[in-house]
Amino acid sequence: MTLTPIEPALKEAAIFMEDVLNELLPEPMGPQARMVEAMRYATIQGGKRVRAFLVLQAGRQFGVDRRALARTAAAVECVHAYSLAHDDLPAMDDDDMRRGKPSTHKRFDEATAILAGDALLTHAFALLAAPETHPDPHVRVELVARLAHAAGANGMVGGQMIDIAAQGADISDIGHITRLQRLKTGALIAFACEAGAIMGKASPPLLRALTNYAQDLGLAFQIVDDLLDIEGDPAVMGKAAGKDERAGKATFVTVLGAERARAQAELLATQAARHLEVFDEKADLLRGLTAYVVDRRA
Amino acid sequence: MTLTPIEPALKEAAIFMEDVLNELLPEPMGPQARMVEAMRYATIQGGKRVRAFLVLQAGRQFGVDRRALARTAAAVECVHAYSLAHDDLPAMDDDDMRRGKPSTHKRFDEATAILAGDALLTHAFALLAAPETHPDPHVRVELVARLAHAAGANGMVGGQMIDIAAQGADISDIGHITRLQRLKTGALIAFACEAGAIMGKASPPLLRALTNYAQDLGLAFQIVDDLLDIEGDPAVMGKAAGKDERAGKATFVTVLGAERARAQAELLATQAARHLEVFDEKADLLRGLTAYVVDRRA
């Protein structure tokens, strides 16, 4: 198995997604223009676009049209961006910086950040429901149902609640942290892979392979996030380091220690790649992503 | 035209919707139980359920199954409840009381209220996307698309942004206030009527009649809300009166004066009823609602 160099492909997808989001987000117009600007601010020029990349690459295994995949990828990025805008609020994680820029409520104000987040979440469903995303309404409504599940009370938002409730609590249970992260970050990453497969009407075994891949990859991703919070360079990451520790947050690193945490991330990444054995060389970028996720510096 | 007494029918629908919401909202379980409790707190035992009533009655014109309509009605009530939970936050309208109870962030805390609102909005789309709502995926995905439009940046959330931006500004333009309210409260009320018609595969003229009805009714409803904010009895309303005035908010009453505002509400209610001329006596409750909306005391 040769690994395709992942960084150029990730970069190309990130640039492509800037254009896509620019086109698919509403235009600032009318007296609510400020809020629409905040939606765009929270979403555009944002991060590595790993979730969008997963949608694009998962769909590619089944020959799905890239423009259609891009709409679903944009929906996932809208949900991710909304969750960050709300998570950064003073009543939540109280973060002033995000991706090297002031967080949305710092650049605008709290009310605008709350409403922009609400509108981004709503827009994600508008994108999925439109006929341009897929000609078959069964597929579109399945995407809506799965995203609502992944992002809701028993998915991402549930995970955020557990995370907040756990702060300051004396948690040293790795099972607890794993469950938390499977919801908080894992559910949306898993949806990204599933979505490409749903659009390609993948057979159940191939859908399952991608879901398993996404779950292991998502957990590896989160462990490395926790490591970077301790070891990372704030200038490279574009946000403050050491935040988890100051917040008294239990993470994979506080519970396992850095060395065992890194070993665990590597194990999960290898496991993730193994789930892809049913796919041919078109999946090499997904395979390469597993190595990238553990080696990244930001 | 005889008007059917509306209050018993509204009351019956409100009681029915308590059961429906109780069944269709997630159960508090796991470490995120507190957030799910907040979702239920924000939604259950909530208000007059005018929006749910509109879904049920609009769908009834086309013989749509009541259990299916109830799911869509529940989705609309989830969106309404989320918007109130977020609107009551300190960074927004800063309201301590809602429907005679502490508002969600007062009963829980700000972070929980933000996340519960996010989860309610997400849950609304989960409800619409499920096969139990309608056997035809075209219909379900159309409901999702229309709700996303009504609730998003060019609908309800856009209206909330305009409302917040307008506070303290010297606005005496009735056109501005009308546009604001068409988005902030009108769009979701219009969706409630449209949704019943979409589920019943209504012909375009009948769909249009219901949309026109809903727009006039929604505006009449809002004008009476503004009147009650000045003239209403806080004990009956379950929230503070005089809030708009203290917030320096331009309303139909501050711009038109109470007398002209009331006359305008009555005119709109009459006009709303006139749009229903294409329907038979099954629409009498919808007709009765127009009189109720202007006569209500809370």
PDB file of N, CA and C in Angstrom, chain B residues 91-137:
ATOM      1  N   ALA B  91     -27.630  38.142  26.339  1.00  0.00           N
ATOM      2  CA  ALA B  91     -27.026  38.857  25.207  1.00  0.00           C
ATOM      3  C   ALA B  91     -28.069  39.270  24.174  1.00  0.00           C
ATOM      4  N   MET B  92     -29.281  38.744  24.292  1.00  0.00           N
ATOM      5  CA  MET B  92     -30.338  39.078  23.334  1.00  0.00           C
ATOM      6  C   MET B  92     -31.360  39.978  24.051  1.00  0.00           C
ATOM      7  N   ASP B  93     -32.597  39.507  24.245  1.00  0.00           N
ATOM      8  CA  ASP B  93     -33.600  40.369  24.868  1.00  0.00           C
ATOM      9  C   ASP B  93     -33.524  40.405  26.399  1.00  0.00           C
ATOM     10  N   ASP B  94     -32.765  39.495  26.979  1.00  0.00           N
ATOM     11  CA  ASP B  94     -32.558  39.452  28.424  1.00  0.00           C
ATOM     12  C   ASP B  94     -33.880  39.404  29.202  1.00  0.00           C
ATOM     13  N   ASP B  95     -34.625  38.332  28.996  1.00  0.00           N
ATOM     14  CA  ASP B  95     -35.909  38.145  29.678  1.00  0.00           C
ATOM     15  C   ASP B  95     -35.795  37.061  30.740  1.00  0.00           C
ATOM     16  N   ASP B  96     -36.218  37.381  31.951  1.00  0.00           N
ATOM     17  CA  ASP B  96     -36.155  36.398  33.045  1.00  0.00           C
ATOM     18  C   ASP B  96     -37.366  35.484  33.083  1.00  0.00           C
ATOM     19  N   MET B  97     -38.483  35.955  32.524  1.00  0.00           N
ATOM     20  CA  MET B  97     -39.726  35.182  32.610  1.00  0.00           C
ATOM     21  C   MET B  97     -40.277  34.916  31.219  1.00  0.00           C
ATOM     22  N   ARG B  98     -40.919  33.778  31.101  1.00  0.00           N
ATOM     23  CA  ARG B  98     -41.509  33.371  29.823  1.00  0.00           C
ATOM     24  C   ARG B  98     -42.672  32.443  30.154  1.00  0.00           C
ATOM     25  N   ARG B  99     -43.851  32.759  29.654  1.00  0.00           N
ATOM     26  CA  ARG B  99     -45.026  31.908  29.882  1.00  0.00           C
ATOM     27  C   ARG B  99     -45.221  31.616  31.360  1.00  0.00           C
ATOM     28  N   GLY B 100     -44.991  32.638  32.204  1.00  0.00           N
ATOM     29  CA  GLY B 100     -45.251  32.488  33.635  1.00  0.00           C
ATOM     30  C   GLY B 100     -44.219  31.676  34.401  1.00  0.00           C
ATOM     31  N   LYS B 101     -43.133  31.295  33.743  1.00  0.00           N
ATOM     32  CA  LYS B 101     -42.084  30.504  34.400  1.00  0.00           C
ATOM     33  C   LYS B 101     -40.745  31.208  34.146  1.00  0.00           C
ATOM     34  N   PRO B 102     -39.718  30.865  34.951  1.00  0.00           N
ATOM     35  CA  PRO B 102     -38.388  31.390  34.624  1.00  0.00           C
ATOM     36  C   PRO B 102     -38.001  30.965  33.204  1.00  0.00           C
ATOM     37  N   SER B 103     -37.375  31.858  32.465  1.00  0.00           N
ATOM     38  CA  SER B 103     -36.953  31.483  31.107  1.00  0.00           C
ATOM     39  C   SER B 103     -35.860  30.403  31.201  1.00  0.00           C
ATOM     40  N   THR B 104     -35.570  29.764  30.090  1.00  0.00           N
ATOM     41  CA  THR B 104     -34.746  28.546  30.128  1.00  0.00           C
ATOM     42  C   THR B 104     -33.381  28.788  30.768  1.00  0.00           C
ATOM     43  N   HIS B 105     -32.737  29.912  30.427  1.00  0.00           N
ATOM     44  CA  HIS B 105     -31.403  30.136  31.007  1.00  0.00           C
ATOM     45  C   HIS B 105     -31.486  30.494  32.491  1.00  0.00           C
ATOM     46  N   LYS B 106     -32.648  30.975  32.964  1.00  0.00           N
ATOM     47  CA  LYS B 106     -32.799  31.247  34.401  1.00  0.00           C
ATOM     48  C   LYS B 106     -33.034  29.942  35.157  1.00  0.00           C
ATOM     49  N   ARG B 107     -33.814  29.047  34.559  1.00  0.00           N
ATOM     50  CA  ARG B 107     -34.114  27.774  35.221  1.00  0.00           C
ATOM     51  C   ARG B 107     -32.884  26.856  35.176  1.00  0.00           C
ATOM     52  N   PHE B 108     -32.148  26.901  34.076  1.00  0.00           N
ATOM     53  CA  PHE B 108     -30.924  26.102  33.942  1.00  0.00           C
ATOM     54  C   PHE B 108     -29.742  27.077  34.010  1.00  0.00           C
ATOM     55  N   ASP B 109     -29.043  27.261  32.928  1.00  0.00           N
ATOM     56  CA  ASP B 109     -27.963  28.250  32.869  1.00  0.00           C
ATOM     57  C   ASP B 109     -27.805  28.619  31.405  1.00  0.00           C
ATOM     58  N   GLU B 110     -26.983  29.626  31.129  1.00  0.00           N
ATOM     59  CA  GLU B 110     -26.888  30.125  29.752  1.00  0.00           C
ATOM     60  C   GLU B 110     -26.398  29.075  28.772  1.00  0.00           C
ATOM     61  N   ALA B 111     -25.320  28.375  29.144  1.00  0.00           N
ATOM     62  CA  ALA B 111     -24.747  27.388  28.219  1.00  0.00           C
ATOM     63  C   ALA B 111     -25.793  26.318  27.881  1.00  0.00           C
ATOM     64  N   THR B 112     -26.504  25.857  28.908  1.00  0.00           N
ATOM     65  CA  THR B 112     -27.512  24.818  28.684  1.00  0.00           C
ATOM     66  C   THR B 112     -28.638  25.349  27.793  1.00  0.00           C
ATOM     67  N   ALA B 113     -29.026  26.607  27.990  1.00  0.00           N
ATOM     68  CA  ALA B 113     -30.106  27.187  27.174  1.00  0.00           C
ATOM     69  C   ALA B 113     -29.672  27.341  25.715  1.00  0.00           C
ATOM     70  N   ILE B 114     -28.417  27.728  25.499  1.00  0.00           N
ATOM     71  CA  ILE B 114     -27.914  27.851  24.121  1.00  0.00           C
ATOM     72  C   ILE B 114     -27.943  26.479  23.445  1.00  0.00           C
ATOM     73  N   LEU B 115     -27.387  25.472  24.133  1.00  0.00           N
ATOM     74  CA  LEU B 115     -27.307  24.131  23.539  1.00  0.00           C
ATOM     75  C   LEU B 115     -28.688  23.505  23.370  1.00  0.00           C
ATOM     76  N   ALA B 116     -29.580  23.717  24.343  1.00  0.00           N
ATOM     77  CA  ALA B 116     -30.930  23.162  24.222  1.00  0.00           C
ATOM     78  C   ALA B 116     -31.638  23.782  23.019  1.00  0.00           C
ATOM     79  N   GLY B 117     -31.437  25.084  22.806  1.00  0.00           N
ATOM     80  CA  GLY B 117     -32.016  25.730  21.625  1.00  0.00           C
ATOM     81  C   GLY B 117     -31.459  25.128  20.341  1.00  0.00           C
ATOM     82  N   ASP B 118     -30.151  24.953  20.296  1.00  0.00           N
ATOM     83  CA  ASP B 118     -29.515  24.340  19.119  1.00  0.00           C
ATOM     84  C   ASP B 118     -30.100  22.949  18.858  1.00  0.00           C
ATOM     85  N   ALA B 119     -30.258  22.183  19.928  1.00  0.00           N
ATOM     86  CA  ALA B 119     -30.753  20.807  19.777  1.00  0.00           C
ATOM     87  C   ALA B 119     -32.224  20.795  19.351  1.00  0.00           C
ATOM     88  N   LEU B 120     -33.010  21.760  19.819  1.00  0.00           N
ATOM     89  CA  LEU B 120     -34.424  21.830  19.407  1.00  0.00           C
ATOM     90  C   LEU B 120     -34.550  22.147  17.919  1.00  0.00           C
ATOM     91  N   LEU B 121     -33.746  23.086  17.457  1.00  0.00           N
ATOM     92  CA  LEU B 121     -33.769  23.422  16.023  1.00  0.00           C
ATOM     93  C   LEU B 121     -33.387  22.190  15.196  1.00  0.00           C
ATOM     94  N   THR B 122     -32.350  21.493  15.632  1.00  0.00           N
ATOM     95  CA  THR B 122     -31.909  20.288  14.931  1.00  0.00           C
ATOM     96  C   THR B 122     -32.996  19.220  14.951  1.00  0.00           C
ATOM     97  N   HIS B 123     -33.646  19.078  16.108  1.00  0.00           N
ATOM     98  CA  HIS B 123     -34.686  18.054  16.259  1.00  0.00           C
ATOM     99  C   HIS B 123     -35.876  18.321  15.331  1.00  0.00           C
ATOM    100  N   ALA B 124     -36.180  19.582  15.092  1.00  0.00           N
ATOM    101  CA  ALA B 124     -37.291  19.907  14.186  1.00  0.00           C
ATOM    102  C   ALA B 124     -37.064  19.268  12.815  1.00  0.00           C
ATOM    103  N   PHE B 125     -35.839  19.338  12.325  1.00  0.00           N
ATOM    104  CA  PHE B 125     -35.544  18.752  11.012  1.00  0.00           C
ATOM    105  C   PHE B 125     -35.557  17.221  11.072  1.00  0.00           C
ATOM    106  N   ALA B 126     -35.127  16.667  12.205  1.00  0.00           N
ATOM    107  CA  ALA B 126     -35.204  15.204  12.363  1.00  0.00           C
ATOM    108  C   ALA B 126     -36.660  14.745  12.290  1.00  0.00           C
ATOM    109  N   LEU B 127     -37.552  15.487  12.942  1.00  0.00           N
ATOM    110  CA  LEU B 127     -38.973  15.116  12.919  1.00  0.00           C
ATOM    111  C   LEU B 127     -39.526  15.148  11.493  1.00  0.00           C
ATOM    112  N   LEU B 128     -39.235  16.206  10.771  1.00  0.00           N
ATOM    113  CA  LEU B 128     -39.775  16.333   9.407  1.00  0.00           C
ATOM    114  C   LEU B 128     -39.216  15.269   8.469  1.00  0.00           C
ATOM    115  N   ALA B 129     -37.969  14.891   8.673  1.00  0.00           N
ATOM    116  CA  ALA B 129     -37.316  13.971   7.727  1.00  0.00           C
ATOM    117  C   ALA B 129     -37.736  12.518   7.917  1.00  0.00           C
ATOM    118  N   ALA B 130     -38.343  12.190   9.058  1.00  0.00           N
ATOM    119  CA  ALA B 130     -38.665  10.776   9.338  1.00  0.00           C
ATOM    120  C   ALA B 130     -39.879  10.313   8.532  1.00  0.00           C
ATOM    121  N   PRO B 131     -39.868   9.063   8.084  1.00  0.00           N
ATOM    122  CA  PRO B 131     -40.956   8.541   7.230  1.00  0.00           C
ATOM    123  C   PRO B 131     -42.339   8.639   7.878  1.00  0.00           C
ATOM    124  N   GLU B 132     -42.404   8.613   9.221  1.00  0.00           N
ATOM    125  CA  GLU B 132     -43.703   8.701   9.891  1.00  0.00           C
ATOM    126  C   GLU B 132     -44.423  10.019   9.582  1.00  0.00           C
ATOM    127  N   THR B 133     -43.694  11.036   9.165  1.00  0.00           N
ATOM    128  CA  THR B 133     -44.313  12.335   8.904  1.00  0.00           C
ATOM    129  C   THR B 133     -45.077  12.330   7.585  1.00  0.00           C
ATOM    130  N   HIS B 134     -44.566  11.622   6.591  1.00  0.00           N
ATOM    131  CA  HIS B 134     -45.263  11.504   5.312  1.00  0.00           C
ATOM    132  C   HIS B 134     -44.611  10.379   4.515  1.00  0.00           C
ATOM    133  N   PRO B 135     -45.417   9.543   3.856  1.00  0.00           N
ATOM    134  CA  PRO B 135     -44.795   8.436   3.102  1.00  0.00           C
ATOM    135  C   PRO B 135     -43.993   8.911   1.888  1.00  0.00           C
ATOM    136  N   ASP B 136     -44.294  10.089   1.370  1.00  0.00           N
ATOM    137  CA  ASP B 136     -43.644  10.558   0.137  1.00  0.00           C
ATOM    138  C   ASP B 136     -42.419  11.414   0.474  1.00  0.00           C
ATOM    139  N   PRO B 137     -41.203  10.944   0.090  1.00  0.00           N
ATOM    140  CA  PRO B 137     -39.996  11.714   0.427  1.00  0.00           C
ATOM    141  C   PRO B 137     -39.963  13.093  -0.236  1.00  0.00           C
TER     142      PRO B 137
END
